[in-house]
Tab-separated table of C-alpha atoms in Angstrom:
chain	number	residue	atom	x	y	z
I	717	MET	CA	7.849	-0.469	8.311
I	718	SER	CA	8.959	2.949	8.264
I	719	ARG	CA	5.361	4.750	7.087
I	720	ASN	CA	2.341	4.567	8.337
I	721	GLY	CA	0.986	1.642	6.668
I	722	THR	CA	-0.627	-1.916	6.127
I	723	ASN	CA	1.702	-4.968	5.189
I	724	ALA	CA	0.907	-7.886	4.166
I	725	ASP	CA	3.074	-11.136	4.235
I	726	VAL	CA	2.839	-13.935	1.769
I	727	VAL	CA	4.569	-17.140	2.905
I	728	MET	CA	4.809	-20.588	1.008
I	729	ASP	CA	6.283	-22.441	3.618
I	730	GLY	CA	6.949	-26.481	3.129
I	731	VAL	CA	6.045	-26.957	-0.501
I	732	PRO	CA	7.403	-29.525	-2.645
I	733	CYS	CA	10.078	-28.177	-5.205
I	734	LYS	CA	8.666	-30.786	-7.947
I	735	ARG	CA	5.132	-28.601	-7.092
I	736	MET	CA	6.829	-25.402	-7.557
I	737	LYS	CA	7.674	-25.926	-11.171
I	738	VAL	CA	4.450	-26.985	-12.037
I	739	GLU	CA	3.184	-23.785	-14.302
I	740	ALA	CA	-0.950	-24.081	-14.835
I	741	VAL	CA	-2.995	-22.012	-15.841
I	742	ASP	CA	-3.725	-18.959	-14.081
I	743	PRO	CA	-7.193	-19.681	-12.001
I	744	VAL	CA	-10.509	-17.334	-11.521
I	745	SER	CA	-10.178	-15.095	-8.892
I	746	PRO	CA	-12.622	-15.876	-6.420
I	747	LEU	CA	-11.912	-12.561	-4.498
I	748	ASN	CA	-14.590	-9.583	-5.528
I	749	PHE	CA	-13.271	-6.723	-6.896
I	750	ASN	CA	-15.863	-4.414	-7.571
I	751	SER	CA	-15.353	-1.969	-4.814
I	752	PRO	CA	-12.612	-1.792	-2.138
I	753	GLU	CA	-14.996	-3.091	0.858
I	754	ALA	CA	-16.511	-5.628	-1.734
I	755	LEU	CA	-12.223	-7.134	-1.812
I	756	PHE	CA	-11.581	-6.687	1.649
I	757	GLU	CA	-14.893	-8.440	2.714
I	758	SER	CA	-14.042	-11.396	0.371
I	759	LEU	CA	-10.531	-11.635	1.896
I	760	ILE	CA	-11.512	-12.197	5.216
I	761	SER	CA	-15.025	-14.322	3.925
I	762	PRO	CA	-16.926	-15.737	5.923
I	763	ILE	CA	-16.490	-12.457	8.883
I	764	LYS	CA	-18.240	-9.320	7.695
I	765	THR	CA	-16.773	-6.014	7.644
I	766	GLU	CA	-18.536	-4.881	9.957
I	767	THR	CA	-18.267	-7.593	12.533
I	768	PHE	CA	-14.363	-7.356	11.842
I	769	PHE	CA	-14.204	-3.996	12.806
I	770	LYS	CA	-16.544	-3.734	15.814
I	771	GLU	CA	-15.196	-7.439	17.381
I	772	TYR	CA	-11.887	-7.879	16.210
I	773	TRP	CA	-10.134	-4.825	14.639
I	774	GLU	CA	-7.486	-3.401	17.496
I	775	GLN	CA	-8.821	-5.475	19.749
I	776	ARG	CA	-7.903	-9.257	19.443
I	777	PRO	CA	-6.454	-11.518	16.709
I	778	LEU	CA	-8.766	-13.095	14.323
I	779	LEU	CA	-7.598	-16.814	12.461
I	780	ILE	CA	-9.599	-17.552	9.493
I	781	GLN	CA	-9.219	-20.774	7.863
I	782	ARG	CA	-10.639	-21.957	4.779
I	783	ASP	CA	-10.897	-25.653	3.306
I	784	ASP	CA	-11.370	-24.481	-0.534
I	785	PRO	CA	-9.290	-25.982	-3.123
I	786	SER	CA	-9.834	-22.918	-5.290
I	787	LEU	CA	-9.142	-20.469	-3.140
I	788	ALA	CA	-6.086	-22.458	-2.676
I	789	ALA	CA	-5.250	-22.674	-6.331
I	790	TYR	CA	-5.273	-18.902	-6.714
I	791	PHE	CA	-3.324	-17.675	-4.024
I	792	GLN	CA	-0.633	-20.245	-4.717
I	793	SER	CA	-0.305	-18.826	-8.284
I	794	LEU	CA	0.253	-15.094	-7.047
I	795	PHE	CA	3.688	-16.218	-6.469
I	796	GLN	CA	6.019	-18.859	-7.256
I	797	LEU	CA	9.929	-20.095	-7.086
I	798	THR	CA	9.621	-20.059	-11.106
I	799	ASP	CA	8.563	-16.532	-11.157
I	800	LEU	CA	12.180	-15.499	-9.931
I	801	LYS	CA	13.603	-16.957	-12.682
I	802	ASN	CA	12.419	-14.177	-15.383
I	803	LEU	CA	12.673	-11.529	-12.477
I	804	CYS	CA	16.262	-12.284	-12.009
I	805	ARG	CA	16.838	-11.535	-15.734
I	806	GLN	CA	15.551	-8.297	-14.941
I	807	GLY	CA	18.364	-7.657	-12.668
I	808	MET	CA	17.374	-8.066	-8.812
I	809	TYR	CA	19.543	-7.440	-6.126
I	810	TYR	CA	20.333	-8.518	-2.609
I	811	GLY	CA	19.051	-6.861	-0.223
I	812	ARG	CA	16.892	-4.144	-1.932
I	813	ASP	CA	15.160	-6.921	-3.868
I	814	ILE	CA	16.006	-10.364	-2.412
I	815	ASN	CA	17.236	-11.775	1.022
I	816	VAL	CA	18.548	-15.402	1.625
I	817	CYS	CA	18.413	-16.533	5.027
I	818	ARG	CA	18.411	-19.670	7.264
I	819	CYS	CA	17.175	-20.193	10.933
I	820	VAL	CA	20.633	-21.256	12.364
I	821	ASN	CA	20.300	-22.259	16.349
I	822	GLY	CA	17.684	-19.433	17.019
I	823	ARG	CA	19.009	-16.909	15.091
I	824	LYS	CA	18.546	-15.624	11.733
I	825	LYS	CA	21.719	-16.036	9.356
I	826	VAL	CA	21.718	-13.627	6.460
I	827	LEU	CA	23.321	-15.660	3.601
I	828	ASN	CA	23.339	-12.947	1.188
I	829	LYS	CA	25.988	-12.282	-1.425
I	830	SER	CA	27.092	-8.607	-2.735
I	831	SER	CA	26.195	-8.677	-5.952
I	832	LYS	CA	23.545	-8.920	-8.601
I	833	VAL	CA	21.056	-11.821	-8.285
I	834	HIS	CA	21.357	-15.438	-10.222
I	835	TYR	CA	18.603	-17.488	-10.522
I	836	LEU	CA	21.010	-20.673	-10.802
I	837	GLN	CA	23.392	-19.465	-7.412
I	838	LEU	CA	19.731	-18.496	-5.753
I	839	ARG	CA	17.849	-21.755	-6.825
I	840	LYS	CA	21.067	-23.523	-5.207
I	841	ASP	CA	20.992	-22.359	-2.142
I	842	PHE	CA	17.189	-23.099	-2.033
I	843	ASP	CA	17.818	-26.915	-2.677
I	844	GLN	CA	21.344	-27.342	-1.305
I	845	LYS	CA	21.287	-24.905	1.938
I	846	ARG	CA	17.398	-24.829	2.585
I	847	ALA	CA	17.603	-21.369	2.468
I	848	THR	CA	14.276	-19.199	2.760
I	849	ILE	CA	14.125	-16.759	0.053
I	850	GLN	CA	12.439	-13.476	0.715
I	851	PHE	CA	11.427	-11.129	-2.175
I	852	HIS	CA	10.636	-7.931	-1.087
I	853	GLN	CA	7.190	-6.132	-2.700
I	854	PRO	CA	6.445	-8.378	-5.672
I	855	GLN	CA	3.275	-6.030	-6.540
I	856	ARG	CA	6.061	-4.412	-8.417
I	857	PHE	CA	6.220	-7.216	-10.505
I	858	LYS	CA	2.888	-9.309	-10.192
I	859	ASP	CA	-0.269	-7.835	-11.853
I	860	GLU	CA	-2.416	-9.584	-9.631
I	861	LEU	CA	-0.688	-8.820	-6.683
I	862	TRP	CA	-1.090	-4.739	-7.624
I	863	LYS	CA	-4.570	-5.514	-8.450
I	864	ILE	CA	-5.003	-6.868	-4.867
I	865	GLN	CA	-3.431	-4.338	-2.965
I	866	GLU	CA	-4.324	-0.835	-4.903
I	867	LYS	CA	-7.388	-1.756	-3.911
I	868	LEU	CA	-6.769	-2.632	-0.380
I	869	GLU	CA	-5.052	1.173	0.051
I	870	CYS	CA	-8.044	2.849	-0.995
I	871	PHE	CA	-9.784	0.796	1.871
I	872	PHE	CA	-7.680	1.602	4.310
I	873	GLY	CA	-6.379	4.735	3.526
I	874	SER	CA	-2.418	3.656	3.573
I	875	LEU	CA	0.130	2.162	1.884
I	876	VAL	CA	0.070	-1.681	1.632
I	877	GLY	CA	2.961	-3.763	1.157
I	878	SER	CA	3.597	-7.420	0.516
I	879	ASN	CA	6.862	-9.902	0.773
I	880	VAL	CA	6.974	-13.344	-0.355
I	881	TYR	CA	8.585	-16.013	1.846
I	882	ILE	CA	9.520	-19.284	-0.055
I	883	THR	CA	10.805	-21.748	2.021
I	884	PRO	CA	11.811	-25.370	1.368
I	885	SER	CA	9.866	-28.183	3.349
I	886	GLU	CA	11.063	-29.362	6.388
I	887	SER	CA	13.747	-26.134	6.871
I	888	GLN	CA	12.760	-22.831	8.920
I	889	GLY	CA	14.387	-19.663	7.347
I	890	LEU	CA	13.152	-17.287	10.223
I	891	PRO	CA	13.191	-17.809	14.465
I	892	PRO	CA	9.798	-17.850	15.506
I	893	HIS	CA	8.759	-13.908	16.032
I	894	TYR	CA	5.348	-11.772	15.696
I	895	ASP	CA	4.977	-8.555	13.950
I	896	ASP	CA	4.595	-5.202	15.693
I	897	ILE	CA	1.065	-4.047	16.930
I	898	GLU	CA	-0.705	-7.213	14.568
I	899	VAL	CA	-4.455	-7.107	14.309
I	900	PHE	CA	-5.318	-10.285	12.244
I	901	ILE	CA	-3.745	-13.070	10.481
I	902	LEU	CA	-6.140	-14.820	7.381
I	903	GLN	CA	-5.006	-18.085	7.126
I	904	LEU	CA	-5.504	-19.503	3.552
I	905	GLU	CA	-4.188	-23.025	3.754
I	906	GLY	CA	-1.701	-24.861	5.099
I	907	LYS	CA	0.852	-22.117	5.996
I	908	LYS	CA	-0.001	-19.579	3.326
I	909	HIS	CA	-1.276	-16.579	5.927
I	910	TRP	CA	-1.577	-12.734	5.043
I	911	ARG	CA	-0.767	-10.829	7.863
I	912	LEU	CA	-2.098	-6.892	8.215
I	913	TYR	CA	-1.058	-4.675	11.039
I	914	GLN	CA	-0.974	-1.041	11.247
I	915	PRO	CA	2.458	0.405	12.920
I	916	THR	CA	1.592	2.980	15.860
I	917	VAL	CA	5.226	4.803	16.359
I	918	PRO	CA	5.669	6.266	12.764
I	919	LEU	CA	2.910	8.174	13.682
I	920	ALA	CA	5.163	10.342	16.102
I	921	ARG	CA	6.988	11.712	13.035
I	922	GLU	CA	3.597	13.275	12.039
I	923	TYR	CA	3.052	15.636	15.039
I	924	ASN	CA	6.733	16.407	16.109
I	925	VAL	CA	6.923	13.956	18.627
I	926	GLU	CA	10.395	12.467	19.234
I	927	PRO	CA	10.686	9.811	21.579
I	928	GLU	CA	14.518	9.081	22.051
I	929	ASP	CA	14.611	12.721	23.215
I	930	LYS	CA	11.309	13.231	25.469
I	931	ILE	CA	11.902	9.169	27.170
I	932	GLY	CA	15.229	8.457	27.001
I	933	ALA	CA	14.915	5.183	24.412
I	934	PRO	CA	16.234	4.686	20.780
I	935	THR	CA	12.755	4.621	18.423
I	936	HIS	CA	13.296	0.932	17.900
I	937	GLU	CA	12.578	0.012	21.819
I	938	PHE	CA	9.167	0.798	21.713
I	939	THR	CA	8.663	-2.519	19.387
I	940	LEU	CA	7.210	-4.995	21.780
I	941	LYS	CA	9.216	-8.006	20.484
I	942	GLN	CA	12.855	-6.359	21.384
I	943	VAL	CA	11.909	-5.811	24.934
I	944	ASP	CA	11.969	-9.375	27.467
I	945	ASN	CA	9.939	-8.279	30.359
I	946	THR	CA	6.266	-7.339	29.495
I	947	ALA	CA	6.308	-4.915	31.927
I	948	VAL	CA	9.061	-3.020	31.251
I	949	ALA	CA	7.397	-2.719	27.620
I	950	THR	CA	3.882	-1.868	28.562
I	951	GLU	CA	4.954	0.952	30.526
I	952	ARG	CA	7.638	2.090	27.998
I	953	LEU	CA	4.829	2.473	25.121
I	954	SER	CA	2.419	3.426	27.724
I	955	GLY	CA	4.748	6.564	28.553
I	956	PHE	CA	5.239	7.047	24.484
I	957	LEU	CA	1.398	7.687	23.784
I	958	ARG	CA	0.658	9.845	26.587
I	959	LEU	CA	3.510	12.120	25.493
I	960	LEU	CA	2.232	11.650	21.988
I	961	ALA	CA	-1.417	12.456	23.246
I	962	ASP	CA	0.406	15.558	24.916
I	963	GLN	CA	1.480	16.667	22.465
I	964	LEU	CA	-1.787	16.838	20.242
I	965	GLU	CA	-3.936	18.391	23.027
I	966	GLY	CA	-5.252	21.816	21.862
I	967	THR	CA	-3.766	21.388	18.582
I	968	ARG	CA	-5.556	22.366	15.721
I	969	ASP	CA	-3.505	21.429	12.679
I	970	LEU	CA	-2.854	17.883	12.315
I	971	ARG	CA	-0.769	18.247	8.974
I	972	SER	CA	-3.603	16.219	7.754
I	973	SER	CA	-2.609	17.864	3.871
I	974	GLU	CA	0.601	16.294	4.847
I	975	MET	CA	-0.308	12.580	5.472
I	976	LYS	CA	-2.911	12.766	2.427
I	977	LYS	CA	-0.269	14.121	0.120
I	978	ASP	CA	2.938	11.455	1.172
I	979	PHE	CA	-0.122	8.685	1.042
I	980	ILE	CA	-1.251	10.094	-2.341
I	981	ARG	CA	2.426	10.096	-3.770
I	982	SER	CA	3.957	7.035	-2.010
I	983	ARG	CA	1.369	4.402	-3.240
I	984	LEU	CA	0.529	2.363	-6.185
I	985	PRO	CA	-1.054	3.465	-8.722
I	986	PRO	CA	-4.804	2.180	-10.336
I	987	TYR	CA	-4.536	-1.483	-11.630
I	988	TYR	CA	-4.961	-1.506	-15.222
I	989	LEU	CA	-5.341	-4.336	-17.821
I	990	GLY	CA	-1.897	-3.981	-19.268
I	991	ASP	CA	-1.375	-3.367	-23.309
I	992	GLY	CA	1.700	-0.723	-22.874
I	993	SER	CA	-0.478	2.152	-22.127
I	994	SER	CA	-0.852	4.257	-19.526
I	995	LEU	CA	-2.960	6.616	-17.705
I	996	SER	CA	-1.183	9.712	-18.345
I	997	ILE	CA	-3.350	10.343	-22.042
I	998	PRO	CA	-6.720	11.379	-21.458
I	999	ASP	CA	-9.428	9.645	-24.278
I	1000	GLY	CA	-12.664	9.761	-24.923
I	1001	LYS	CA	-14.793	13.464	-25.452
I	1002	PHE	CA	-13.459	16.561	-25.405
I	1003	PRO	CA	-15.721	18.147	-22.242
I	1004	LYS	CA	-17.406	21.509	-23.765
I	1005	LEU	CA	-20.090	23.706	-21.933
I	1006	ASN	CA	-23.101	21.732	-22.742
I	1007	SER	CA	-21.554	18.125	-22.110
I	1008	LYS	CA	-22.056	16.188	-19.186
I	1009	VAL	CA	-19.460	14.751	-17.126
I	1010	LYS	CA	-18.020	12.537	-14.431
I	1011	LEU	CA	-15.044	12.247	-12.100
I	1012	ARG	CA	-13.038	9.435	-12.116
I	1013	PHE	CA	-10.880	7.786	-10.040
I	1014	LYS	CA	-12.273	9.244	-6.969
I	1015	ASP	CA	-10.264	6.593	-4.921
I	1016	TYR	CA	-6.931	8.120	-6.461
I	1017	ILE	CA	-7.501	11.427	-5.210
I	1018	VAL	CA	-6.884	14.143	-2.784
I	1019	MET	CA	-8.419	17.448	-2.379
I	1020	THR	CA	-6.639	20.045	0.202
I	1021	VAL	CA	-6.578	23.690	0.780
I	1022	GLU	CA	-3.177	24.879	1.509
I	1023	THR	CA	-1.286	28.355	0.850
I	1024	ASP	CA	0.177	29.327	-2.519
I	1025	LYS	CA	3.313	27.890	-2.823
I	1026	ASP	CA	4.325	30.313	-5.803
I	1027	THR	CA	3.451	33.122	-3.828
I	1028	SER	CA	5.720	34.662	-0.735
I	1029	GLY	CA	5.125	37.619	2.008
I	1030	GLU	CA	2.100	38.657	3.932
I	1031	THR	CA	-0.462	38.131	0.766
I	1032	GLN	CA	-0.075	34.623	0.586
I	1033	GLU	CA	-3.387	33.296	-0.480
I	1034	GLN	CA	-5.136	29.772	0.072
I	1035	MET	CA	-5.776	27.708	-2.727
I	1036	VAL	CA	-7.373	24.307	-4.059
I	1037	TYR	CA	-5.083	21.353	-4.622
I	1038	ILE	CA	-5.981	18.264	-6.249
I	1039	TYR	CA	-3.518	15.967	-6.090
I	1040	HIS	CA	-3.429	11.907	-7.614
I	1041	SER	CA	-1.856	8.772	-8.116
I	1042	LEU	CA	-2.307	8.090	-11.661
I	1043	ARG	CA	1.057	8.344	-12.893
I	1044	ASN	CA	3.160	7.002	-10.031
I	1045	LYS	CA	5.722	4.559	-10.779
I	1046	ARG	CA	4.664	0.895	-9.390
I	1047	ASN	CA	8.055	-0.148	-9.900
I	1048	ALA	CA	8.894	2.171	-6.516
I	1049	HIS	CA	6.444	1.320	-4.116
I	1050	MET	CA	7.283	0.643	-0.677
I	1051	MET	CA	10.835	0.600	-2.062
I	1052	TYR	CA	12.183	3.223	0.968
I	1053	GLY	CA	15.526	5.127	0.079
I	1054	ASN	CA	14.585	5.398	-3.966
I	1055	ASP	CA	15.026	8.606	-5.085
I	1056	ASN	CA	11.095	8.738	-6.388
I	1057	GLU	CA	10.189	8.393	-2.657
I	1058	MET	CA	10.023	11.768	-2.137
I	1059	ALA	CA	8.719	13.007	-5.263
I	1060	GLU	CA	6.450	15.725	-5.306
I	1061	ALA	CA	2.941	14.627	-5.425
I	1062	LEU	CA	1.415	15.082	-8.868
I	1063	GLY	CA	-1.451	17.409	-9.152
I	1064	LEU	CA	-3.619	20.132	-9.796
I	1065	ARG	CA	-4.209	24.101	-8.031
I	1066	PHE	CA	-6.954	26.074	-8.410
I	1067	SER	CA	-8.234	29.043	-6.830
I	1068	LEU	CA	-10.656	28.821	-3.721
I	1069	SER	CA	-13.431	30.196	-5.581
I	1070	HIS	CA	-13.581	27.013	-7.325
I	1071	MET	CA	-13.562	24.910	-4.214
I	1072	ASP	CA	-17.859	24.601	-4.693
I	1073	ALA	CA	-17.265	23.542	-8.451
I	1074	LEU	CA	-14.988	20.733	-7.058
I	1075	LYS	CA	-17.593	19.740	-4.486
I	1076	GLN	CA	-20.356	19.383	-6.833
I	1077	LEU	CA	-17.621	17.191	-9.217
I	1078	TRP	CA	-17.008	14.909	-5.810
I	1079	SER	CA	-20.525	14.650	-5.022
I	1080	SER	CA	-22.426	14.465	-8.088
I	1081	GLU	CA	-22.349	10.830	-9.969
I	1082	ILE	CA	-23.015	12.906	-13.126
I	1083	ILE	CA	-22.934	16.454	-13.832
I	1084	SER	CA	-23.809	19.300	-17.026
I	1085	VAL	CA	-20.834	21.203	-16.923
I	1086	LYS	CA	-23.070	24.360	-17.240
I	1087	GLU	CA	-23.988	23.532	-13.866
I	1088	LEU	CA	-20.810	24.346	-12.200
I	1089	LYS	CA	-20.827	27.029	-9.594
I	1090	LEU	CA	-18.365	29.227	-11.394
I	1091	ASN	CA	-18.896	32.606	-12.486
I	1092	THR	CA	-18.500	32.674	-15.758
I	1093	ASP	CA	-19.098	29.941	-18.884
I	1094	ALA	CA	-15.009	30.195	-19.564
I	1095	GLU	CA	-14.141	29.283	-15.821
I	1096	LYS	CA	-16.517	26.199	-16.035
I	1097	GLU	CA	-14.885	24.809	-19.252
I	1098	ASN	CA	-11.454	25.848	-18.080
I	1099	LEU	CA	-11.879	23.220	-14.452
I	1100	VAL	CA	-13.124	20.979	-16.270
I	1101	LEU	CA	-10.403	20.405	-19.324
I	1102	ALA	CA	-7.759	21.236	-16.607
I	1103	LEU	CA	-9.361	17.967	-15.037
I	1104	TRP	CA	-9.507	15.796	-18.282
I	1105	THR	CA	-6.404	16.466	-19.559
I	1106	GLU	CA	-4.856	15.016	-15.880
I	1107	CYS	CA	-7.401	12.069	-16.999
I	1108	LEU	CA	-9.601	12.673	-13.919
I	1109	VAL	CA	-13.190	13.256	-15.707
I	1110	GLU	CA	-14.548	11.692	-18.551
I	1111	VAL	CA	-17.468	12.927	-20.906
I	1112	ILE	CA	-20.841	10.719	-20.676
């Protein structure tokens, strides 16, 4: 991964083709979507979140096995081979959306064509060549995966991606391997699993550390799986981490605003029930001075203090910026190299005098507009109106 984020691989291995042709009614989700914390705990159940972070996170692997037919049916429904038939009609491309591969003599052999993906050819490679189909970032198209992953992004505060691997029975798509700095594996049933991990090396870019210049080795050589000698790998990684620590020593500005903006402009938009509508048009009552309001989508907003971008010279003043992900493009999520990737974060700008009022909105469940800490009633109304126009507050 090229960003600091969390990734999940959904693997369907050894599932008979006839079974995957069956289009069953979507089972009721056994996961708890009441909050990001509730979802994560339902994913790792029966392990508690506190136990996970205390005993497993960045310490040792965790294997969870559950014999629950409803859970198995639910995860089986998240993505099936037959889903690719409709997706291919939408315009899928080899390399960008789909990879086809086989493990030959212990090595991965890529069987991609240099064209748009056609389902009949894809199915032929799957059935006759016994090839594995890898589908990139299915949350772009599958609503339930979108629903899961945007909540996990709220929980981890980092990007959460996924890949689907569909392998014919008695076949192998990839040689034995492991992901860098893997935290835990959730075994769902059989050979389906989610793999979550937190890469370390991408942090270097945030703090202007250049491993290839300082240590004399290309960045990719810091991945442990590419170094045969464990002692050499440990020495290289330790050296890199010491260098990173030296760079951070005494640094006051950790570029937290840039990191927050990078995350907020790249993450998934909030999940909403698809009726063709979007979150770009405010609804509900128009806010007035006597209105009581409530902040919406708090998990999808960041507030930063930055130098005013519209001024220059020695008199630049500090402003409060509110960024949000409500109108991010779901179909571009985690698709690196896309023109959308470096799009400017969406949001609002306020003078620093609005900071206390904004903090009130953040910390209050419900608050009256006239109680906001601003000098005039007009400022209070204008602040709430600006947030309402961006769909960030609602009138109660």
